[in-house]
Amino acid sequence: MKVGDLVKLNSEYYTFGDGYGFGVITHVSICPHAGYPSYRVAWSGRVFQPAHSYHILKDLELLNESR
């Protein structure tokens, strides 16, 4: 996944009604302690602040790739 991709939370771990909706990846970084990517996602349906959160790959489902 990369910056600009449209995602939602993985339905295996989360329910769609958790208040997140759909999100766009705004930043990708490598977690310094574990060495795997961490994705900052800005959420469209987030009811409470913050409107963004950090997730690892297994937390996210890719809906549409950016160009």
PDB file of N, CA, C and O in Angstrom:
ATOM      1  N   MET A   1       0.839  -1.172   0.000  1.00  0.00           N
ATOM      2  CA  MET A   1       0.000   0.000   0.000  1.00  0.00           C
ATOM      3  C   MET A   1       0.886   1.236   0.000  1.00  0.00           C
ATOM      4  O   MET A   1       2.010   1.195   0.459  1.00  0.00           O
ATOM      5  N   LYS A   2       0.298   2.332  -0.494  1.00  0.00           N
ATOM      6  CA  LYS A   2       1.062   3.565  -0.590  1.00  0.00           C
ATOM      7  C   LYS A   2       0.180   4.769  -0.280  1.00  0.00           C
ATOM      8  O   LYS A   2      -1.039   4.645  -0.156  1.00  0.00           O
ATOM      9  N   VAL A   3       0.805   5.924  -0.159  1.00  0.00           N
ATOM     10  CA  VAL A   3       0.077   7.164   0.120  1.00  0.00           C
ATOM     11  C   VAL A   3      -0.948   7.413  -0.979  1.00  0.00           C
ATOM     12  O   VAL A   3      -0.655   7.263  -2.165  1.00  0.00           O
ATOM     13  N   GLY A   4      -2.164   7.746  -0.578  1.00  0.00           N
ATOM     14  CA  GLY A   4      -3.243   8.033  -1.518  1.00  0.00           C
ATOM     15  C   GLY A   4      -4.197   6.878  -1.737  1.00  0.00           C
ATOM     16  O   GLY A   4      -5.258   7.065  -2.330  1.00  0.00           O
ATOM     17  N   ASP A   5      -3.858   5.679  -1.270  1.00  0.00           N
ATOM     18  CA  ASP A   5      -4.744   4.519  -1.427  1.00  0.00           C
ATOM     19  C   ASP A   5      -5.970   4.655  -0.532  1.00  0.00           C
ATOM     20  O   ASP A   5      -5.873   5.145   0.600  1.00  0.00           O
ATOM     21  N   LEU A   6      -7.120   4.218  -1.034  1.00  0.00           N
ATOM     22  CA  LEU A   6      -8.366   4.212  -0.277  1.00  0.00           C
ATOM     23  C   LEU A   6      -8.486   2.881   0.462  1.00  0.00           C
ATOM     24  O   LEU A   6      -8.341   1.816  -0.142  1.00  0.00           O
ATOM     25  N   VAL A   7      -8.747   2.935   1.768  1.00  0.00           N
ATOM     26  CA  VAL A   7      -8.773   1.729   2.598  1.00  0.00           C
ATOM     27  C   VAL A   7      -9.973   1.753   3.544  1.00  0.00           C
ATOM     28  O   VAL A   7     -10.636   2.777   3.713  1.00  0.00           O
ATOM     29  N   LYS A   8     -10.231   0.610   4.154  1.00  0.00           N
ATOM     30  CA  LYS A   8     -11.143   0.514   5.287  1.00  0.00           C
ATOM     31  C   LYS A   8     -10.509  -0.461   6.263  1.00  0.00           C
ATOM     32  O   LYS A   8      -9.558  -1.180   5.925  1.00  0.00           O
ATOM     33  N   LEU A   9     -11.015  -0.491   7.474  1.00  0.00           N
ATOM     34  CA  LEU A   9     -10.474  -1.417   8.460  1.00  0.00           C
ATOM     35  C   LEU A   9     -10.837  -2.843   8.093  1.00  0.00           C
ATOM     36  O   LEU A   9     -11.933  -3.107   7.590  1.00  0.00           O
ATOM     37  N   ASN A  10      -9.943  -3.768   8.345  1.00  0.00           N
ATOM     38  CA  ASN A  10     -10.132  -5.175   8.032  1.00  0.00           C
ATOM     39  C   ASN A  10     -11.325  -5.724   8.817  1.00  0.00           C
ATOM     40  O   ASN A  10     -11.353  -5.672  10.045  1.00  0.00           O
ATOM     41  N   SER A  11     -12.302  -6.245   8.106  1.00  0.00           N
ATOM     42  CA  SER A  11     -13.538  -6.732   8.742  1.00  0.00           C
ATOM     43  C   SER A  11     -13.300  -7.950   9.631  1.00  0.00           C
ATOM     44  O   SER A  11     -14.149  -8.303  10.436  1.00  0.00           O
ATOM     45  N   GLU A  12     -12.149  -8.583   9.513  1.00  0.00           N
ATOM     46  CA  GLU A  12     -11.823  -9.712  10.381  1.00  0.00           C
ATOM     47  C   GLU A  12     -11.572  -9.241  11.820  1.00  0.00           C
ATOM     48  O   GLU A  12     -11.807  -9.964  12.778  1.00  0.00           O
ATOM     49  N   TYR A  13     -11.096  -8.003  11.957  1.00  0.00           N
ATOM     50  CA  TYR A  13     -10.734  -7.477  13.268  1.00  0.00           C
ATOM     51  C   TYR A  13     -11.649  -6.351  13.753  1.00  0.00           C
ATOM     52  O   TYR A  13     -11.712  -6.071  14.933  1.00  0.00           O
ATOM     53  N   TYR A  14     -12.332  -5.677  12.817  1.00  0.00           N
ATOM     54  CA  TYR A  14     -13.144  -4.512  13.160  1.00  0.00           C
ATOM     55  C   TYR A  14     -14.506  -4.620  12.495  1.00  0.00           C
ATOM     56  O   TYR A  14     -14.645  -5.267  11.473  1.00  0.00           O
ATOM     57  N   THR A  15     -15.489  -3.928  13.046  1.00  0.00           N
ATOM     58  CA  THR A  15     -16.784  -3.818  12.383  1.00  0.00           C
ATOM     59  C   THR A  15     -16.868  -2.445  11.731  1.00  0.00           C
ATOM     60  O   THR A  15     -16.269  -1.476  12.217  1.00  0.00           O
ATOM     61  N   PHE A  16     -17.622  -2.353  10.622  1.00  0.00           N
ATOM     62  CA  PHE A  16     -17.698  -1.098   9.882  1.00  0.00           C
ATOM     63  C   PHE A  16     -18.313   0.009  10.737  1.00  0.00           C
ATOM     64  O   PHE A  16     -18.032   1.172  10.555  1.00  0.00           O
ATOM     65  N   GLY A  17     -19.123  -0.343  11.710  1.00  0.00           N
ATOM     66  CA  GLY A  17     -19.762   0.637  12.559  1.00  0.00           C
ATOM     67  C   GLY A  17     -18.880   1.206  13.661  1.00  0.00           C
ATOM     68  O   GLY A  17     -19.365   1.905  14.540  1.00  0.00           O
ATOM     69  N   ASP A  18     -17.586   0.916  13.624  1.00  0.00           N
ATOM     70  CA  ASP A  18     -16.681   1.431  14.654  1.00  0.00           C
ATOM     71  C   ASP A  18     -16.451   2.935  14.540  1.00  0.00           C
ATOM     72  O   ASP A  18     -15.700   3.495  15.321  1.00  0.00           O
ATOM     73  N   GLY A  19     -17.077   3.592  13.562  1.00  0.00           N
ATOM     74  CA  GLY A  19     -16.963   5.036  13.426  1.00  0.00           C
ATOM     75  C   GLY A  19     -15.844   5.507  12.532  1.00  0.00           C
ATOM     76  O   GLY A  19     -15.536   6.687  12.506  1.00  0.00           O
ATOM     77  N   TYR A  20     -15.232   4.621  11.791  1.00  0.00           N
ATOM     78  CA  TYR A  20     -14.125   5.025  10.934  1.00  0.00           C
ATOM     79  C   TYR A  20     -14.565   5.307   9.505  1.00  0.00           C
ATOM     80  O   TYR A  20     -14.110   6.247   8.890  1.00  0.00           O
ATOM     81  N   GLY A  21     -15.412   4.481   8.921  1.00  0.00           N
ATOM     82  CA  GLY A  21     -15.786   4.666   7.518  1.00  0.00           C
ATOM     83  C   GLY A  21     -14.635   4.298   6.598  1.00  0.00           C
ATOM     84  O   GLY A  21     -13.894   3.342   6.857  1.00  0.00           O
ATOM     85  N   PHE A  22     -14.449   5.083   5.559  1.00  0.00           N
ATOM     86  CA  PHE A  22     -13.359   4.873   4.618  1.00  0.00           C
ATOM     87  C   PHE A  22     -12.232   5.836   4.930  1.00  0.00           C
ATOM     88  O   PHE A  22     -12.464   6.910   5.495  1.00  0.00           O
ATOM     89  N   GLY A  23     -11.017   5.450   4.547  1.00  0.00           N
ATOM     90  CA  GLY A  23      -9.874   6.307   4.831  1.00  0.00           C
ATOM     91  C   GLY A  23      -8.904   6.364   3.677  1.00  0.00           C
ATOM     92  O   GLY A  23      -8.936   5.539   2.764  1.00  0.00           O
ATOM     93  N   VAL A  24      -8.037   7.360   3.727  1.00  0.00           N
ATOM     94  CA  VAL A  24      -6.974   7.540   2.742  1.00  0.00           C
ATOM     95  C   VAL A  24      -5.644   7.507   3.487  1.00  0.00           C
ATOM     96  O   VAL A  24      -5.483   8.186   4.506  1.00  0.00           O
ATOM     97  N   ILE A  25      -4.709   6.721   2.969  1.00  0.00           N
ATOM     98  CA  ILE A  25      -3.376   6.659   3.570  1.00  0.00           C
ATOM     99  C   ILE A  25      -2.666   7.979   3.309  1.00  0.00           C
ATOM    100  O   ILE A  25      -2.557   8.412   2.159  1.00  0.00           O
ATOM    101  N   THR A  26      -2.222   8.641   4.388  1.00  0.00           N
ATOM    102  CA  THR A  26      -1.565   9.940   4.248  1.00  0.00           C
ATOM    103  C   THR A  26      -0.063   9.880   4.512  1.00  0.00           C
ATOM    104  O   THR A  26       0.663  10.806   4.148  1.00  0.00           O
ATOM    105  N   HIS A  27       0.399   8.805   5.144  1.00  0.00           N
ATOM    106  CA  HIS A  27       1.829   8.689   5.450  1.00  0.00           C
ATOM    107  C   HIS A  27       2.181   7.228   5.693  1.00  0.00           C
ATOM    108  O   HIS A  27       1.411   6.502   6.324  1.00  0.00           O
ATOM    109  N   VAL A  28       3.340   6.825   5.193  1.00  0.00           N
ATOM    110  CA  VAL A  28       3.851   5.469   5.437  1.00  0.00           C
ATOM    111  C   VAL A  28       5.230   5.605   6.060  1.00  0.00           C
ATOM    112  O   VAL A  28       6.074   6.352   5.566  1.00  0.00           O
ATOM    113  N   SER A  29       5.447   4.917   7.167  1.00  0.00           N
ATOM    114  CA  SER A  29       6.757   4.920   7.808  1.00  0.00           C
ATOM    115  C   SER A  29       7.085   3.508   8.263  1.00  0.00           C
ATOM    116  O   SER A  29       6.215   2.661   8.371  1.00  0.00           O
ATOM    117  N   ILE A  30       8.346   3.275   8.531  1.00  0.00           N
ATOM    118  CA  ILE A  30       8.799   1.981   9.031  1.00  0.00           C
ATOM    119  C   ILE A  30       8.907   2.070  10.545  1.00  0.00           C
ATOM    120  O   ILE A  30       9.575   2.952  11.084  1.00  0.00           O
ATOM    121  N   CYS A  31       8.228   1.170  11.226  1.00  0.00           N
ATOM    122  CA  CYS A  31       8.264   1.128  12.685  1.00  0.00           C
ATOM    123  C   CYS A  31       9.700   0.794  13.113  1.00  0.00           C
ATOM    124  O   CYS A  31      10.221  -0.257  12.738  1.00  0.00           O
ATOM    125  N   PRO A  32      10.364   1.674  13.865  1.00  0.00           N
ATOM    126  CA  PRO A  32      11.789   1.463  14.157  1.00  0.00           C
ATOM    127  C   PRO A  32      12.093   0.230  14.999  1.00  0.00           C
ATOM    128  O   PRO A  32      13.146  -0.370  14.862  1.00  0.00           O
ATOM    129  N   HIS A  33      11.163  -0.186  15.851  1.00  0.00           N
ATOM    130  CA  HIS A  33      11.432  -1.316  16.746  1.00  0.00           C
ATOM    131  C   HIS A  33      11.168  -2.660  16.080  1.00  0.00           C
ATOM    132  O   HIS A  33      11.879  -3.621  16.329  1.00  0.00           O
ATOM    133  N   ALA A  34      10.147  -2.720  15.221  1.00  0.00           N
ATOM    134  CA  ALA A  34       9.759  -3.993  14.621  1.00  0.00           C
ATOM    135  C   ALA A  34      10.193  -4.124  13.165  1.00  0.00           C
ATOM    136  O   ALA A  34      10.298  -5.218  12.650  1.00  0.00           O
ATOM    137  N   GLY A  35      10.400  -2.994  12.476  1.00  0.00           N
ATOM    138  CA  GLY A  35      10.869  -3.041  11.103  1.00  0.00           C
ATOM    139  C   GLY A  35       9.783  -3.227  10.059  1.00  0.00           C
ATOM    140  O   GLY A  35      10.084  -3.440   8.895  1.00  0.00           O
ATOM    141  N   TYR A  36       8.507  -3.157  10.428  1.00  0.00           N
ATOM    142  CA  TYR A  36       7.424  -3.299   9.453  1.00  0.00           C
ATOM    143  C   TYR A  36       6.762  -1.937   9.224  1.00  0.00           C
ATOM    144  O   TYR A  36       6.877  -1.026  10.049  1.00  0.00           O
ATOM    145  N   PRO A  37       6.048  -1.776   8.083  1.00  0.00           N
ATOM    146  CA  PRO A  37       5.445  -0.478   7.777  1.00  0.00           C
ATOM    147  C   PRO A  37       4.275  -0.138   8.709  1.00  0.00           C
ATOM    148  O   PRO A  37       3.519  -1.004   9.119  1.00  0.00           O
ATOM    149  N   SER A  38       4.157   1.137   8.987  1.00  0.00           N
ATOM    150  CA  SER A  38       3.041   1.693   9.745  1.00  0.00           C
ATOM    151  C   SER A  38       2.363   2.721   8.840  1.00  0.00           C
ATOM    152  O   SER A  38       3.034   3.530   8.200  1.00  0.00           O
ATOM    153  N   TYR A  39       1.035   2.681   8.790  1.00  0.00           N
ATOM    154  CA  TYR A  39       0.274   3.538   7.880  1.00  0.00           C
ATOM    155  C   TYR A  39      -0.553   4.533   8.673  1.00  0.00           C
ATOM    156  O   TYR A  39      -1.326   4.139   9.548  1.00  0.00           O
ATOM    157  N   ARG A  40      -0.405   5.822   8.371  1.00  0.00           N
ATOM    158  CA  ARG A  40      -1.271   6.841   8.961  1.00  0.00           C
ATOM    159  C   ARG A  40      -2.450   7.029   8.012  1.00  0.00           C
ATOM    160  O   ARG A  40      -2.265   7.265   6.825  1.00  0.00           O
ATOM    161  N   VAL A  41      -3.661   6.910   8.548  1.00  0.00           N
ATOM    162  CA  VAL A  41      -4.867   6.962   7.736  1.00  0.00           C
ATOM    163  C   VAL A  41      -5.765   8.095   8.213  1.00  0.00           C
ATOM    164  O   VAL A  41      -6.023   8.218   9.411  1.00  0.00           O
ATOM    165  N   ALA A  42      -6.232   8.930   7.275  1.00  0.00           N
ATOM    166  CA  ALA A  42      -7.226   9.962   7.565  1.00  0.00           C
ATOM    167  C   ALA A  42      -8.592   9.366   7.255  1.00  0.00           C
ATOM    168  O   ALA A  42      -8.831   8.884   6.146  1.00  0.00           O
ATOM    169  N   TRP A  43      -9.503   9.373   8.243  1.00  0.00           N
ATOM    170  CA  TRP A  43     -10.793   8.704   8.127  1.00  0.00           C
ATOM    171  C   TRP A  43     -11.906   9.685   7.779  1.00  0.00           C
ATOM    172  O   TRP A  43     -12.007  10.756   8.352  1.00  0.00           O
ATOM    173  N   SER A  44     -12.784   9.278   6.874  1.00  0.00           N
ATOM    174  CA  SER A  44     -13.898  10.129   6.442  1.00  0.00           C
ATOM    175  C   SER A  44     -15.057  10.093   7.420  1.00  0.00           C
ATOM    176  O   SER A  44     -15.726  11.096   7.624  1.00  0.00           O
ATOM    177  N   GLY A  45     -15.322   8.952   8.032  1.00  0.00           N
ATOM    178  CA  GLY A  45     -16.492   8.805   8.878  1.00  0.00           C
ATOM    179  C   GLY A  45     -16.196   8.886  10.356  1.00  0.00           C
ATOM    180  O   GLY A  45     -17.021   8.526  11.176  1.00  0.00           O
ATOM    181  N   ARG A  46     -15.042   9.352  10.716  1.00  0.00           N
ATOM    182  CA  ARG A  46     -14.628   9.370  12.132  1.00  0.00           C
ATOM    183  C   ARG A  46     -15.483  10.353  12.908  1.00  0.00           C
ATOM    184  O   ARG A  46     -15.494  11.546  12.640  1.00  0.00           O
ATOM    185  N   VAL A  47     -16.208   9.863  13.878  1.00  0.00           N
ATOM    186  CA  VAL A  47     -17.117  10.682  14.666  1.00  0.00           C
ATOM    187  C   VAL A  47     -16.353  11.459  15.740  1.00  0.00           C
ATOM    188  O   VAL A  47     -16.624  12.622  16.000  1.00  0.00           O
ATOM    189  N   PHE A  48     -15.405  10.819  16.373  1.00  0.00           N
ATOM    190  CA  PHE A  48     -14.646  11.446  17.451  1.00  0.00           C
ATOM    191  C   PHE A  48     -13.231  11.748  16.980  1.00  0.00           C
ATOM    192  O   PHE A  48     -12.731  11.136  16.050  1.00  0.00           O
ATOM    193  N   GLN A  49     -12.590  12.692  17.623  1.00  0.00           N
ATOM    194  CA  GLN A  49     -11.217  13.044  17.275  1.00  0.00           C
ATOM    195  C   GLN A  49     -10.275  12.003  17.850  1.00  0.00           C
ATOM    196  O   GLN A  49     -10.598  11.410  18.868  1.00  0.00           O
ATOM    197  N   PRO A  50      -9.128  11.725  17.323  1.00  0.00           N
ATOM    198  CA  PRO A  50      -8.596  12.355  16.118  1.00  0.00           C
ATOM    199  C   PRO A  50      -9.191  11.746  14.853  1.00  0.00           C
ATOM    200  O   PRO A  50      -9.682  10.619  14.859  1.00  0.00           O
ATOM    201  N   ALA A  51      -9.120  12.480  13.778  1.00  0.00           N
ATOM    202  CA  ALA A  51      -9.665  12.029  12.503  1.00  0.00           C
ATOM    203  C   ALA A  51      -8.675  11.136  11.757  1.00  0.00           C
ATOM    204  O   ALA A  51      -8.946  10.708  10.650  1.00  0.00           O
ATOM    205  N   HIS A  52      -7.544  10.853  12.363  1.00  0.00           N
ATOM    206  CA  HIS A  52      -6.556   9.952  11.762  1.00  0.00           C
ATOM    207  C   HIS A  52      -6.057   8.985  12.830  1.00  0.00           C
ATOM    208  O   HIS A  52      -6.197   9.237  14.018  1.00  0.00           O
ATOM    209  N   SER A  53      -5.495   7.881  12.352  1.00  0.00           N
ATOM    210  CA  SER A  53      -4.924   6.899  13.266  1.00  0.00           C
ATOM    211  C   SER A  53      -3.857   6.103  12.531  1.00  0.00           C
ATOM    212  O   SER A  53      -3.769   6.145  11.312  1.00  0.00           O
ATOM    213  N   TYR A  54      -3.036   5.399  13.287  1.00  0.00           N
ATOM    214  CA  TYR A  54      -1.947   4.587  12.723  1.00  0.00           C
ATOM    215  C   TYR A  54      -2.330   3.111  12.780  1.00  0.00           C
ATOM    216  O   TYR A  54      -2.904   2.648  13.763  1.00  0.00           O
ATOM    217  N   HIS A  55      -1.984   2.382  11.707  1.00  0.00           N
ATOM    218  CA  HIS A  55      -2.321   0.963  11.616  1.00  0.00           C
ATOM    219  C   HIS A  55      -1.199   0.203  10.925  1.00  0.00           C
ATOM    220  O   HIS A  55      -0.421   0.772  10.172  1.00  0.00           O
ATOM    221  N   ILE A  56      -1.173  -1.100  11.170  1.00  0.00           N
ATOM    222  CA  ILE A  56      -0.267  -1.978  10.434  1.00  0.00           C
ATOM    223  C   ILE A  56      -1.055  -2.627   9.298  1.00  0.00           C
ATOM    224  O   ILE A  56      -2.279  -2.511   9.233  1.00  0.00           O
ATOM    225  N   LEU A  57      -0.364  -3.307   8.411  1.00  0.00           N
ATOM    226  CA  LEU A  57      -0.955  -3.841   7.194  1.00  0.00           C
ATOM    227  C   LEU A  57      -2.144  -4.748   7.458  1.00  0.00           C
ATOM    228  O   LEU A  57      -3.169  -4.651   6.778  1.00  0.00           O
ATOM    229  N   LYS A  58      -2.071  -5.620   8.460  1.00  0.00           N
ATOM    230  CA  LYS A  58      -3.166  -6.574   8.694  1.00  0.00           C
ATOM    231  C   LYS A  58      -4.451  -5.887   9.144  1.00  0.00           C
ATOM    232  O   LYS A  58      -5.525  -6.461   9.064  1.00  0.00           O
ATOM    233  N   ASP A  59      -4.357  -4.634   9.626  1.00  0.00           N
ATOM    234  CA  ASP A  59      -5.537  -3.885  10.064  1.00  0.00           C
ATOM    235  C   ASP A  59      -6.358  -3.326   8.906  1.00  0.00           C
ATOM    236  O   ASP A  59      -7.498  -2.934   9.106  1.00  0.00           O
ATOM    237  N   LEU A  60      -5.770  -3.251   7.704  1.00  0.00           N
ATOM    238  CA  LEU A  60      -6.393  -2.507   6.612  1.00  0.00           C
ATOM    239  C   LEU A  60      -6.757  -3.395   5.429  1.00  0.00           C
ATOM    240  O   LEU A  60      -6.065  -4.362   5.133  1.00  0.00           O
ATOM    241  N   GLU A  61      -7.845  -3.027   4.748  1.00  0.00           N
ATOM    242  CA  GLU A  61      -8.241  -3.641   3.481  1.00  0.00           C
ATOM    243  C   GLU A  61      -8.137  -2.572   2.401  1.00  0.00           C
ATOM    244  O   GLU A  61      -8.699  -1.491   2.543  1.00  0.00           O
ATOM    245  N   LEU A  62      -7.454  -2.897   1.319  1.00  0.00           N
ATOM    246  CA  LEU A  62      -7.305  -1.975   0.205  1.00  0.00           C
ATOM    247  C   LEU A  62      -8.581  -1.972  -0.630  1.00  0.00           C
ATOM    248  O   LEU A  62      -9.049  -3.014  -1.060  1.00  0.00           O
ATOM    249  N   LEU A  63      -9.170  -0.786  -0.846  1.00  0.00           N
ATOM    250  CA  LEU A  63     -10.366  -0.661  -1.659  1.00  0.00           C
ATOM    251  C   LEU A  63     -10.056  -0.164  -3.059  1.00  0.00           C
ATOM    252  O   LEU A  63     -10.661  -0.602  -4.028  1.00  0.00           O
ATOM    253  N   ASN A  64      -9.124   0.804  -3.149  1.00  0.00           N
ATOM    254  CA  ASN A  64      -8.779   1.367  -4.441  1.00  0.00           C
ATOM    255  C   ASN A  64      -7.370   1.944  -4.359  1.00  0.00           C
ATOM    256  O   ASN A  64      -7.059   2.690  -3.442  1.00  0.00           O
ATOM    257  N   GLU A  65      -6.543   1.606  -5.352  1.00  0.00           N
ATOM    258  CA  GLU A  65      -5.173   2.109  -5.382  1.00  0.00           C
ATOM    259  C   GLU A  65      -5.129   3.478  -6.022  1.00  0.00           C
ATOM    260  O   GLU A  65      -5.833   3.744  -6.989  1.00  0.00           O
ATOM    261  N   SER A  66      -4.268   4.351  -5.490  1.00  0.00           N
ATOM    262  CA  SER A  66      -4.041   5.643  -6.130  1.00  0.00           C
ATOM    263  C   SER A  66      -3.068   5.431  -7.284  1.00  0.00           C
ATOM    264  O   SER A  66      -2.406   4.413  -7.377  1.00  0.00           O
ATOM    265  N   ARG A  67      -3.005   6.397  -8.129  1.00  0.00           N
ATOM    266  CA  ARG A  67      -2.106   6.264  -9.298  1.00  0.00           C
ATOM    267  C   ARG A  67      -0.727   6.720  -9.010  1.00  0.00           C
ATOM    268  O   ARG A  67      -0.329   7.364  -8.235  1.00  0.00           O
TER     269      ARG A  67
END
